[in-house]
Short mmCIF file of C-alpha atoms in Angstrom, two decimals:
data_model
loop_
_atom_site.label_atom_id
_atom_site.label_comp_id
_atom_site.label_asym_id
_atom_site.label_seq_id
_atom_site.Cartn_x
_atom_site.Cartn_y
_atom_site.Cartn_z
CA ALA A 732 98.45 75.55 11.74
CA TYR A 733 95.00 74.09 11.06
CA GLY A 734 93.23 77.04 12.68
CA HIS A 735 94.88 79.47 10.30
CA LEU A 736 93.57 77.46 7.39
CA GLU A 737 90.05 77.53 8.84
CA GLN A 738 90.15 73.75 9.12
CA HIS A 739 88.77 73.88 12.63
CA GLU A 740 87.49 70.32 12.89
CA ALA A 741 90.87 68.89 11.78
CA ALA A 742 92.65 71.15 14.30
CA ILE A 743 90.29 70.02 17.04
CA ALA A 744 90.76 66.34 16.19
CA HIS A 745 94.53 66.78 16.11
CA ALA A 746 94.52 68.58 19.47
CA ARG A 747 92.29 65.88 21.02
CA SER A 748 94.75 63.20 19.78
CA ALA A 749 97.68 65.06 21.30
CA LEU A 750 95.79 65.45 24.61
CA ALA A 751 94.99 61.72 24.64
CA LEU A 752 98.72 60.98 24.34
CA ALA A 753 99.72 63.56 26.98
CA PRO A 754 96.77 64.30 29.29
CA ARG A 755 99.01 66.14 31.79
CA SER A 756 100.44 68.49 29.14
CA ALA A 757 99.44 72.11 29.56
CA ASP A 758 100.45 72.70 25.95
CA ALA A 759 98.09 69.94 24.74
CA HIS A 760 95.23 71.46 26.72
CA ASN A 761 96.07 74.88 25.29
CA SER A 762 96.13 73.52 21.74
CA LEU A 763 92.66 72.08 22.18
CA CYS A 764 91.41 75.29 23.87
CA ARG A 765 92.77 77.47 21.06
CA ALA A 766 91.32 75.23 18.32
CA LEU A 767 87.90 75.35 20.00
CA ILE A 768 88.04 79.11 20.41
CA LEU A 769 88.84 79.61 16.72
CA ALA A 770 85.97 77.28 15.88
CA ALA A 771 83.64 79.54 17.95
CA ARG A 772 83.02 76.64 20.40
CA TRP A 773 83.70 78.77 23.50
CA ASP A 774 81.68 76.71 25.96
CA GLU A 775 83.81 73.68 25.06
CA ALA A 776 87.04 75.65 25.05
CA GLN A 777 86.69 76.96 28.59
CA PRO A 778 87.10 73.62 30.40
CA ALA A 779 90.09 72.66 28.20
CA CYS A 780 91.79 75.96 29.10
CA ALA A 781 90.90 75.66 32.80
CA ALA A 782 92.33 72.12 32.93
CA GLY A 783 95.58 73.22 31.31
CA GLN A 784 95.80 76.28 33.50
CA ALA A 785 95.39 74.11 36.57
CA ILE A 786 98.38 72.04 35.40
CA ASP A 787 100.55 75.14 34.76
CA PRO A 788 99.21 78.29 36.42
CA MET A 789 102.16 80.30 35.09
CA ASP A 790 101.38 79.57 31.43
CA LEU A 791 100.67 82.90 29.73
CA ALA A 792 98.92 81.47 26.70
CA LEU A 793 96.56 79.40 28.84
CA SER A 794 95.73 82.40 31.02
CA VAL A 795 94.95 84.57 27.97
CA ASN A 796 92.92 81.84 26.32
CA LEU A 797 90.96 81.15 29.49
CA ALA A 798 90.16 84.85 29.74
CA ASN A 799 89.19 84.80 26.05
CA THR A 800 86.69 81.97 26.59
CA TYR A 801 84.97 83.99 29.29
CA LEU A 802 85.02 87.14 27.16
CA LEU A 803 83.53 85.30 24.18
CA GLN A 804 80.81 83.84 26.46
CA GLY A 805 79.95 87.38 27.61
CA ARG A 806 81.25 86.80 31.11
CA GLN A 807 83.13 90.01 31.71
CA GLU A 808 83.91 89.62 35.42
CA GLN A 809 85.61 86.29 34.88
CA ALA A 810 87.39 87.50 31.72
CA TRP A 811 88.79 90.55 33.49
CA ARG A 812 90.08 88.39 36.35
CA TRP A 813 92.04 86.17 33.95
CA TYR A 814 93.28 89.08 31.79
CA GLU A 815 94.69 90.65 34.98
CA GLN A 816 96.51 87.42 35.81
CA ALA A 817 97.77 87.05 32.23
CA ILE A 818 99.18 90.57 32.15
CA GLY A 819 101.26 89.75 35.24
CA LEU A 820 102.82 86.87 33.31
CA MET A 821 103.92 89.04 30.34
CA ASP A 822 107.63 89.63 30.02
CA ASN A 823 108.02 91.47 26.75
CA PRO A 824 106.02 93.31 24.07
CA GLN A 825 105.94 90.19 21.87
CA ASP A 826 103.91 88.42 24.56
CA LEU A 827 101.29 91.17 24.26
CA GLN A 828 101.30 91.21 20.44
CA ASP A 829 101.17 87.42 20.02
CA GLY A 830 98.59 86.93 22.78
CA LEU A 831 96.06 89.37 24.11
CA GLN A 832 96.37 92.06 21.42
CA GLY A 833 96.38 89.66 18.52
CA ASP A 834 93.44 87.69 19.92
CA LEU A 835 91.31 90.79 20.47
CA GLU A 836 92.03 91.88 16.89
CA ILE A 837 90.81 88.51 15.64
CA PHE A 838 87.63 88.68 17.74
CA GLN A 839 87.01 92.22 16.49
CA ARG A 840 87.44 91.25 12.82
CA ARG A 841 85.12 88.30 13.28
CA GLY A 842 82.49 90.34 15.08
CA TRP A 843 82.64 88.16 18.20
CA GLN A 844 81.32 89.96 21.27
CA PRO A 845 82.07 93.31 19.60
CA GLU A 846 81.13 95.59 22.52
CA LEU A 847 82.89 93.51 25.15
CA THR A 848 85.92 93.07 22.87
CA ALA A 849 86.13 96.83 22.41
CA ARG A 850 85.96 97.31 26.16
CA ALA A 851 88.66 94.73 26.69
CA ARG A 852 90.91 96.46 24.16
CA ALA A 853 90.32 99.86 25.76
CA GLU A 854 90.96 98.61 29.29
CA TRP A 855 93.50 95.83 29.05
CA LEU A 856 95.85 96.86 26.25
CA PRO A 857 96.91 100.09 28.10
CA ARG A 858 97.27 98.14 31.33
CA ALA A 859 99.46 95.54 29.60
CA GLN A 860 101.60 98.24 28.03
CA ALA A 861 102.03 99.95 31.42
CA TRP A 862 102.98 96.61 32.99
CA LEU A 863 105.56 95.98 30.26
CA ARG A 864 107.09 99.45 30.76
CA ALA A 865 107.41 98.72 34.48
CA VAL A 866 109.03 95.34 33.78
CA GLU A 867 111.50 97.01 31.43
CA GLN A 868 112.35 99.66 34.01
CA ALA A 869 112.92 96.98 36.63
CA ARG A 870 115.31 94.91 34.54
CA PRO A 871 118.46 96.96 35.31
CA LEU A 872 117.67 96.86 39.02
CA ALA A 873 117.16 93.11 38.93
CA ALA A 874 120.45 92.63 37.03
CA GLN A 875 122.24 94.88 39.49
CA ALA A 876 120.83 92.94 42.47
CA GLU A 877 121.78 89.63 40.88
CA SER A 878 125.36 90.75 40.27
CA HIS A 879 125.55 92.07 43.85
CA ASP A 880 124.35 88.68 45.17
CA LYS A 881 127.06 86.87 43.19
CA ALA A 882 129.78 89.16 44.61
#
């Protein structure tokens, strides 16, 4: 909530307090990472994201935010590696809209790494959409297999 109000320091302090109370919480690490990203403190955000991602490697938000820290630091190779992992964790179009797509729109509006952000949008949004189409096509087969296993 703080980040949306541009009260970055308050958001960071709140996230640090939450992390102190729950140092093994992937969500607490993600909150700190996100607050630092929105405050344009990308070098500080990256270790917070990495620590949370190590706790929960299947956390979509952490994977996207870790990729974002690399993107915003101009480290394309590392960003692309984490965007690829994040896309594999997406389950529905809302995951794309609330995560990768929404983040890249924010970065574009703020003028953060404009060329790299444009490249990420051009490359990763179509890949994510293709992945989500494949997931949707696989759902009936997975449901059919599950019902067969129960029989």
